[in-house]
Amino acid sequence: MTSYTHPDVLTIGIRDGWADPITDPAQIDWTARQASAAIPFPVVNGRPVNPCEKTGILHGRNELGHWGEKQAADAIVIARAGGLRWVLMVERDDDHGWAIPGGMLDPGEEPLTAAIRELAEETGLVVEDATWQVLPARYVPDPRASDEAWMVTTPAVADLGEFVVLPAVVGADDARRAAWIWADRYADMVAHLEQQYGGRVFRAHEAMLADLLG
């Protein structure tokens, strides 16, 4: 497949405001979008070019609504209990697996603000006194991406320390459920998701979590 845009992008995406209404990217003024990009990208003949990977979909937006780069933020929340390290994750409602709580930046929103907001919206967890470490923005190989529409995220990490009982969480917004996942190592996370929930890690977050957890 060399050209594809999911029908929802052109219908409910435009209706609900999460998709660019412009269907021909050559009609977009790319100057401002390139200037604000977290990862520089070229534009060739009026069409944006994914700077980090070839997805197999040369033209179109696949399942993403925007053209070019879209910025998100993710909240990587760590806690310890029972002598083990745990990471808070959510099961996505789009069947793409289990992910770190996060989502798109609102216009003018700082990544840390977005990460904390999405954490509360998707899990109900509010950590007002947490110390956050904001990591550099990174490209994520989102399965919904194309060569002309892709995702960049800014991870924000909070280590909440030791607990006797881990804080209660509940899936909300676009998360089916939220849970603390055993993650002393990345391999432990993968195994726990499979054994306890029959789940898998969201492909866009695999490398990010493997880098962080080892």
XYZ file of N, CA and C in Angstrom:
642
model
N 0.848 -1.196 0.000
C 0.000 0.000 0.000
C 0.884 1.247 0.000
N 0.647 2.147 -0.940
C 1.469 3.355 -1.009
C 0.682 4.624 -0.698
N -0.647 4.537 -0.638
C -1.467 5.714 -0.350
C -2.686 5.291 0.457
N -2.876 5.937 1.632
C -4.022 5.561 2.452
C -4.305 6.634 3.497
N -5.571 6.967 3.628
C -6.062 7.794 4.731
C -7.340 7.140 5.227
N -7.405 6.867 6.543
C -8.576 6.206 7.103
C -9.809 7.087 6.891
N -10.950 6.495 6.529
C -12.161 7.302 6.293
C -12.552 8.183 7.478
N -12.281 7.746 8.712
C -12.650 8.562 9.876
C -11.930 9.907 9.889
N -10.721 9.950 9.314
C -9.980 11.213 9.281
C -10.765 12.267 8.501
N -11.354 11.846 7.398
C -12.033 12.787 6.501
C -13.485 13.033 6.885
N -13.991 12.310 7.868
C -15.389 12.482 8.273
C -15.451 12.982 9.713
N -15.431 12.051 10.688
C -15.560 12.481 12.080
C -14.331 13.251 12.556
N -13.181 12.997 11.949
C -11.979 13.728 12.339
C -12.100 15.210 12.073
N -12.605 15.555 10.894
C -12.817 16.965 10.556
C -13.982 17.524 11.359
N -15.042 16.727 11.507
C -16.216 17.175 12.263
C -15.870 17.485 13.715
N -15.062 16.604 14.335
C -14.755 16.749 15.754
C -13.508 17.579 16.021
N -12.820 18.010 14.972
C -11.717 18.955 15.139
C -10.344 18.363 15.366
N -10.180 17.009 15.297
C -8.851 16.453 15.519
C -8.099 16.184 14.218
N -8.715 16.506 13.077
C -8.062 16.299 11.783
C -7.963 17.615 11.027
N -6.849 17.794 10.302
C -6.711 18.936 9.399
C -7.813 18.872 8.349
N -8.552 19.961 8.159
C -9.591 19.943 7.131
C -9.034 20.024 5.713
N -7.775 20.420 5.581
C -7.154 20.525 4.256
C -6.758 19.130 3.781
N -7.276 18.715 2.669
C -7.001 17.369 2.169
C -5.766 17.306 1.265
N -5.345 18.449 0.729
C -4.144 18.500 -0.107
C -3.047 19.232 0.661
N -1.999 18.525 1.125
C -0.977 19.181 1.947
C -0.217 20.276 1.214
N -0.233 20.263 -0.109
C 0.458 21.306 -0.868
C -0.194 22.671 -0.672
N -1.427 22.686 -0.138
C -2.113 23.953 0.114
C -1.787 24.537 1.492
N -0.998 23.820 2.295
C -0.639 24.279 3.638
C 0.594 25.170 3.568
N 0.600 26.243 4.349
C 1.796 27.069 4.520
C 2.668 26.367 5.563
N 3.728 25.728 5.133
C 4.528 24.887 6.009
C 5.547 25.652 6.842
N 5.712 26.924 6.594
C 6.766 27.677 7.283
C 6.603 27.632 8.798
N 5.393 27.923 9.284
C 5.160 27.952 10.728
C 5.264 26.550 11.332
N 4.763 25.554 10.628
C 4.797 24.194 11.166
C 6.227 23.670 11.250
N 7.032 23.983 10.264
C 8.431 23.556 10.328
C 9.181 24.296 11.433
N 8.859 25.565 11.628
C 9.548 26.354 12.647
C 9.249 25.865 14.063
N 8.050 25.331 14.286
C 7.660 24.890 15.624
C 7.876 23.393 15.848
N 8.416 22.697 14.862
C 8.584 21.245 14.968
C 9.624 20.885 16.021
N 9.362 19.825 16.767
C 10.338 19.329 17.739
C 11.489 18.617 17.039
N 11.189 17.967 15.913
C 12.205 17.303 15.096
C 12.097 17.874 13.680
N 13.148 18.537 13.170
C 13.069 19.146 11.836
C 12.693 18.127 10.769
N 11.870 18.577 9.825
C 11.468 17.697 8.730
C 11.417 18.490 7.430
N 11.688 17.813 6.313
C 11.642 18.499 5.022
C 10.233 18.494 4.431
N 10.020 19.392 3.495
C 8.800 19.429 2.694
C 9.232 19.393 1.231
N 8.724 18.422 0.484
C 9.101 18.243 -0.912
C 7.854 18.384 -1.774
N 7.882 19.341 -2.688
C 6.743 19.605 -3.566
C 5.453 19.821 -2.770
N 5.582 20.529 -1.648
C 4.418 20.863 -0.842
C 3.936 19.756 0.071
N 4.674 18.644 0.133
C 4.247 17.507 0.944
C 5.287 17.236 2.032
N 4.845 17.050 3.301
C 5.794 16.798 4.385
C 6.397 15.407 4.258
N 7.622 15.262 4.744
C 8.327 13.987 4.640
C 8.742 13.543 6.043
N 8.295 12.364 6.428
C 8.651 11.784 7.712
C 10.174 11.746 7.841
N 10.759 12.373 8.882
C 12.220 12.464 8.969
C 12.885 11.243 9.585
N 12.095 10.280 10.074
C 12.687 9.212 10.883
C 12.437 7.801 10.380
N 11.412 7.565 9.581
C 11.177 6.195 9.118
C 10.335 6.189 7.851
N 10.404 5.069 7.154
C 9.511 4.777 6.045
C 8.461 3.810 6.559
N 7.201 4.201 6.446
C 6.122 3.418 7.045
C 5.477 2.432 6.087
N 5.724 2.592 4.816
C 5.039 1.777 3.813
C 3.846 2.491 3.213
N 3.434 3.599 3.828
C 2.347 4.414 3.278
C 2.973 5.739 2.857
N 3.235 5.865 1.575
C 3.966 7.014 1.041
C 3.140 8.287 1.086
N 1.871 8.190 0.713
C 0.999 9.369 0.664
C -0.241 9.132 1.527
N -0.766 10.224 2.082
C -1.939 10.134 2.934
C -1.548 10.161 4.401
N -2.566 10.056 5.254
C -2.333 10.236 6.688
C -2.556 8.961 7.501
N -2.836 7.831 6.857
C -3.113 6.600 7.575
C -4.237 6.869 8.583
N -4.000 6.663 9.894
C -5.050 6.884 10.886
C -4.877 8.196 11.649
N -3.872 8.988 11.321
C -3.642 10.247 12.019
C -4.343 11.392 11.297
N -4.790 12.365 12.050
C -5.581 13.427 11.446
C -4.795 14.567 10.856
N -3.599 14.807 11.372
C -2.823 15.970 10.949
C -1.888 15.600 9.795
N -1.379 16.615 9.150
C -0.290 16.444 8.196
C 1.018 16.801 8.900
N 2.072 16.063 8.612
C 3.371 16.366 9.203
C 3.437 15.926 10.654
N 4.225 16.666 11.448
C 4.445 16.307 12.849
C 3.280 16.730 13.733
N 2.929 15.849 14.674
C 1.990 16.183 15.746
C 2.679 15.875 17.059
N 2.629 16.833 17.992
C 3.334 16.658 19.254
C 2.399 16.182 20.361
N 2.918 15.238 21.148
C 2.206 14.692 22.288
C 3.118 14.749 23.505
N 2.570 14.353 24.650
C 3.354 14.214 25.872
C 2.879 12.965 26.597
N 3.807 12.274 27.243
C 3.478 11.036 27.949
C 3.989 11.103 29.381
N 3.188 10.594 30.315
C 3.535 10.581 31.740
C 4.003 9.186 32.130
N 5.291 9.047 32.394
C 5.855 7.770 32.829
C 5.945 7.826 34.354
N 5.006 7.171 35.017
C 4.894 7.232 36.474
C 5.350 5.905 37.066
N 6.355 5.984 37.932
C 6.979 4.811 38.529
C 6.705 4.811 40.033
N 6.485 3.638 40.599
C 6.338 3.483 42.043
C 6.918 2.133 42.445
N 7.163 1.978 43.723
C 7.707 0.719 44.237
C 6.822 0.194 45.347
N 6.608 -1.114 45.319
C 5.814 -1.773 46.353
C 6.162 -3.248 46.355
N 6.221 -3.844 47.548
C 6.517 -5.259 47.642
C 7.879 -5.633 47.116
N 8.823 -4.696 47.149
C 10.158 -4.959 46.649
C 10.279 -4.948 45.144
N 9.226 -4.529 44.437
C 9.214 -4.507 42.976
C 8.989 -3.092 42.458
N 9.419 -2.851 41.225
C 9.149 -1.579 40.555
C 7.925 -1.741 39.657
N 7.065 -0.737 39.682
C 5.822 -0.757 38.911
C 5.711 0.509 38.062
N 5.124 0.372 36.889
C 4.883 1.503 35.988
C 3.389 1.562 35.675
N 2.838 2.749 35.706
C 1.415 2.928 35.429
C 1.167 2.939 33.928
N 0.237 2.068 33.477
C -0.086 1.978 32.057
C -1.591 1.947 31.856
N -2.009 2.234 30.628
C -3.429 2.193 30.286
C -3.626 1.336 29.050
N -4.761 0.655 29.011
C -5.134 -0.087 27.808
C -5.907 0.849 26.890
N -5.381 1.086 25.699
C -6.012 1.989 24.747
C -7.345 1.420 24.264
N -8.270 2.295 23.930
C -9.571 1.831 23.465
C -9.619 1.626 21.955
N -8.460 1.760 21.274
C -8.422 1.564 19.822
C -7.768 0.245 19.435
N -7.578 -0.638 20.421
C -7.012 -1.970 20.195
C -5.545 -1.953 19.773
N -4.833 -0.861 20.051
C -3.402 -0.804 19.746
C -2.539 -1.212 20.935
N -3.142 -1.701 22.020
C -2.353 -2.233 23.116
C -2.325 -1.349 24.347
N -1.335 -1.618 25.202
C -1.158 -0.899 26.468
C -0.082 0.160 26.309
N -0.360 1.348 26.832
C 0.513 2.495 26.609
C 0.740 3.255 27.911
N 1.690 4.157 27.858
C 1.875 5.134 28.917
C 0.756 6.168 28.795
N 0.183 6.632 29.908
C -0.827 7.694 29.809
C -0.256 8.918 29.097
N -1.010 9.457 28.182
C -0.535 10.628 27.445
C -1.485 10.994 26.336
N -1.126 12.043 25.612
C -1.971 12.483 24.514
C -1.445 13.754 23.871
N -2.231 14.287 22.968
C -1.837 15.449 22.192
C -1.750 16.712 23.050
N -0.809 17.577 22.690
C -0.729 18.890 23.314
C -1.865 19.765 22.803
N -2.516 20.483 23.713
C -3.456 21.514 23.302
C -2.674 22.710 22.774
N -3.278 23.567 21.955
C -2.561 24.742 21.434
C -1.943 25.565 22.554
N -0.637 25.822 22.455
C 0.065 26.628 23.436
C 0.405 25.924 24.729
N 0.083 24.636 24.857
C 0.293 23.904 26.097
C 1.722 23.379 26.182
N 2.322 23.461 27.372
C 3.650 22.903 27.605
C 3.544 21.382 27.760
N 4.579 20.645 27.329
C 4.516 19.184 27.419
C 4.260 18.654 28.825
N 4.904 19.218 29.850
C 4.695 18.711 31.200
C 3.255 18.926 31.647
N 2.705 20.076 31.329
C 1.309 20.351 31.661
C 0.393 19.341 30.995
N 0.681 19.031 29.725
C -0.139 18.063 28.990
C -0.011 16.670 29.588
N 1.214 16.280 29.968
C 1.423 14.950 30.533
C 0.652 14.783 31.841
N 0.706 15.795 32.706
C -0.004 15.733 33.990
C -1.513 15.727 33.765
N -1.976 16.522 32.817
C -3.412 16.566 32.502
C -3.892 15.218 31.979
N -3.156 14.646 31.029
C -3.557 13.365 30.452
C -3.511 12.249 31.493
N -2.529 12.298 32.393
C -2.446 11.311 33.462
C -3.720 11.311 34.297
N -4.172 12.498 34.694
C -5.390 12.600 35.499
C -6.617 12.177 34.704
N -6.688 12.576 33.429
C -7.859 12.257 32.612
C -7.983 10.762 32.355
N -6.858 10.075 32.150
C -6.903 8.675 31.737
C -6.844 7.693 32.900
N -6.336 8.118 34.058
C -6.174 7.179 35.174
C -6.802 7.669 36.476
N -7.157 8.943 36.554
C -7.675 9.509 37.792
C -6.602 9.832 38.810
N -5.324 9.592 38.472
C -4.236 9.819 39.416
C -3.766 11.268 39.346
N -3.796 11.938 40.487
C -3.295 13.311 40.606
C -2.118 13.278 41.568
N -0.953 13.709 41.112
C 0.272 13.653 41.927
C 0.818 15.074 42.056
N 0.206 15.840 42.935
C 0.516 17.265 43.034
C 1.930 17.539 43.528
N 2.477 16.650 44.366
C 3.791 16.909 44.944
C 4.903 16.118 44.269
N 4.643 15.555 43.112
C 5.656 14.754 42.422
C 6.735 15.649 41.823
N 7.941 15.112 41.752
C 9.042 15.766 41.048
C 9.158 15.129 39.671
N 9.069 15.949 38.641
C 9.050 15.439 37.275
C 10.378 15.704 36.579
N 10.817 14.753 35.780
C 11.960 14.942 34.895
C 11.448 14.897 33.460
N 11.573 16.013 32.772
C 11.113 16.088 31.385
C 12.267 15.700 30.470
N 12.074 14.649 29.688
C 13.108 14.151 28.789
C 12.980 14.809 27.416
N 14.010 14.720 26.597
C 13.937 15.318 25.260
C 12.821 14.702 24.414
N 12.264 15.515 23.552
C 11.252 15.020 22.619
C 11.863 13.942 21.729
N 11.045 12.929 21.399
C 11.546 11.840 20.579
C 10.471 11.375 19.600
N 10.920 10.925 18.459
C 10.018 10.328 17.473
C 9.520 8.997 18.006
N 8.243 8.695 17.778
C 7.702 7.395 18.160
C 7.128 6.717 16.916
N 7.451 5.444 16.703
C 6.978 4.715 15.512
C 5.523 4.289 15.668
N 4.643 5.245 15.596
C 3.220 5.009 15.821
C 2.637 4.166 14.683
N 1.915 3.084 14.993
C 1.348 2.256 13.928
C 0.287 2.968 13.105
N -0.174 4.126 13.567
C -1.175 4.891 12.833
C -0.542 5.874 11.855
N 0.788 5.951 11.829
C 1.490 6.988 11.070
C 1.649 6.621 9.595
N 2.073 7.615 8.828
C 2.436 7.426 7.418
C 3.727 8.192 7.165
N 4.162 8.193 5.919
C 5.341 8.979 5.562
C 5.033 10.480 5.540
N 3.744 10.840 5.677
C 3.360 12.255 5.637
C 2.645 12.715 6.909
N 2.496 11.825 7.882
C 1.847 12.170 9.151
C 2.458 11.290 10.240
N 3.017 11.906 11.278
C 3.737 11.127 12.277
C 3.647 11.807 13.643
N 4.136 11.076 14.675
C 4.034 11.544 16.052
C 5.409 11.752 16.675
N 5.500 12.807 17.475
C 6.664 13.081 18.318
C 6.141 13.299 19.730
N 6.786 12.676 20.730
C 6.313 12.853 22.100
C 7.421 13.362 23.001
N 7.006 14.048 24.064
C 7.924 14.462 25.121
C 7.599 13.637 26.359
N 8.481 12.732 26.772
C 8.212 11.927 27.971
C 8.507 12.738 29.233
N 7.665 12.590 30.239
C 7.881 13.191 31.549
C 7.830 12.077 32.585
N 8.868 11.969 33.406
C 9.014 10.846 34.333
C 8.839 11.328 35.769
N 8.035 10.596 36.537
C 7.868 10.869 37.965
C 8.037 9.575 38.738
N 8.941 9.564 39.697
C 9.132 8.420 40.575
C 8.461 8.751 41.907
N 7.385 8.054 42.226
C 6.593 8.366 43.411
C 7.135 7.727 44.684
N 8.145 6.851 44.555
C 8.743 6.254 45.737
C 8.040 4.988 46.184
N 8.189 4.680 47.487
C 7.710 3.425 48.063
C 6.271 3.534 48.563
N 5.526 2.426 48.363
C 4.152 2.322 48.857
C 3.948 0.947 49.483
N 3.088 0.901 50.467
C 2.607 -0.386 50.955
C 1.543 -0.913 50.001
N 0.638 -0.020 49.608
C -0.385 -0.321 48.610
C -0.293 0.739 47.518
N -0.181 0.321 46.274
C -0.061 1.270 45.165
C -1.312 2.132 45.057
N -1.181 3.408 44.638
C -2.348 4.288 44.511
C -3.405 3.709 43.578
N -4.661 3.927 43.933
C -5.767 3.435 43.105
C -5.819 4.201 41.788
N -6.082 3.485 40.709
C -6.221 4.086 39.387
C -7.410 3.446 38.687
N -7.981 4.167 37.728
C -9.115 3.654 36.967
C -9.063 4.212 35.551
N -9.319 3.376 34.566
C -9.302 3.821 33.183
C -10.450 4.767 32.882
N -10.171 5.852 32.189
C -11.190 6.836 31.818
C -10.781 7.498 30.511
N -11.645 8.381 30.027
C -11.408 9.088 28.768
C -11.248 8.043 27.655
N -10.081 7.989 26.983
C -9.912 6.996 25.919
C -9.087 5.791 26.377
N -9.078 5.535 27.686
C -8.409 4.358 28.235
C -9.457 3.383 28.761
N -9.424 2.145 28.276
C -10.373 1.129 28.750
C -10.150 0.812 30.221
N -8.887 0.736 30.601
C -8.556 0.473 31.993
C -7.136 0.953 32.252
N -6.834 1.139 33.526
C -5.500 1.544 33.962
C -5.018 0.548 34.992
N -3.716 0.300 35.022
C -3.174 -0.679 35.960
C -1.692 -0.420 36.176
N -1.228 -0.821 37.351
C 0.205 -0.818 37.643
C 0.786 -2.129 37.109
N 1.842 -2.008 36.298
C 2.448 -3.159 35.646
C 3.854 -3.373 36.203
N 4.130 -4.603 36.607
C 5.464 -4.938 37.114
C 6.504 -4.642 36.042
N 7.554 -3.891 36.419
C 8.510 -3.446 35.409
C 9.904 -3.259 35.994
N 10.402 -4.261 36.727
C 11.798 -4.191 37.152
C 12.714 -4.103 35.936
N 12.312 -4.792 34.869
C 12.971 -4.699 33.568
C 11.879 -4.600 32.499
N 12.272 -4.185 31.309
C 11.298 -4.104 30.220
C 10.693 -5.480 29.945
N 11.528 -6.534 30.002
C 11.024 -7.885 29.747
C 9.966 -8.287 30.775
N 10.117 -7.818 32.015
C 9.114 -8.110 33.035
C 7.777 -7.469 32.672
N 7.831 -6.238 32.171
C 6.612 -5.538 31.767
C 5.888 -6.316 30.668
N 6.629 -6.726 29.667
C 6.035 -7.468 28.551
C 5.376 -8.752 29.055
N 6.082 -9.465 29.931
C 5.553 -10.726 30.443
C 4.323 -10.506 31.321
N 4.362 -9.478 32.177
C 3.233 -9.202 33.063
C 1.983 -8.829 32.268
N 2.148 -8.004 31.246
C 1.006 -7.624 30.419
C 0.381 -8.846 29.750
N 1.226 -9.722 29.244
C 0.725 -10.913 28.547
C 0.047 -11.868 29.523
N 0.669 -12.107 30.662
C 0.155 -13.116 31.592
C -1.080 -12.639 32.348
N -1.085 -11.373 32.758
C -2.174 -10.875 33.587
C -3.339 -10.309 32.791
N -3.061 -9.751 31.612
C -4.098 -9.047 30.862
C -4.257 -9.514 29.421
N -3.397 -10.455 28.993
C -3.436 -10.861 27.594
C -3.110 -9.701 26.670
N -2.287 -8.778 27.161
C -2.009 -7.544 26.428
C -0.594 -7.464 25.891
N -0.356 -6.394 25.145
C 0.958 -6.134 24.568
C 1.239 -4.632 24.672
N 2.502 -4.269 24.590
C 2.888 -2.863 24.648
C 2.559 -2.188 23.319
N 1.960 -1.004 23.386
C 1.698 -0.154 22.219
C 3.014 0.048 21.472
N 3.015 -0.264 20.177
C 4.269 -0.267 19.412
C 5.004 1.064 19.469
N 4.275 2.161 19.516
C 4.918 3.467 19.553
C 5.729 3.674 20.831
N 5.405 2.925 21.894
C 6.070 3.123 23.178
C 7.110 2.050 23.500
N 7.265 1.074 22.630
C 8.187 -0.029 22.928
C 9.612 0.470 23.154
N 10.167 1.199 22.208
C 11.563 1.638 22.319
C 11.750 2.602 23.482
N 10.792 3.500 23.681
C 10.890 4.462 24.761
C 10.948 3.758 26.117
N 10.075 2.779 26.327
C 10.055 2.059 27.586
C 11.264 1.135 27.736
N 11.693 0.528 26.660
C 12.884 -0.329 26.722
C 14.117 0.495 27.093
N 14.232 1.702 26.550
C 15.350 2.574 26.882
C 15.327 2.968 28.352
N 14.152 3.250 28.865
C 14.009 3.734 30.244
C 14.200 2.602 31.257
N 13.606 1.444 30.981
C 13.571 0.366 31.965
C 14.749 -0.604 31.846
N 15.328 -0.693 30.657
C 16.422 -1.614 30.478
C 15.970 -3.052 30.359
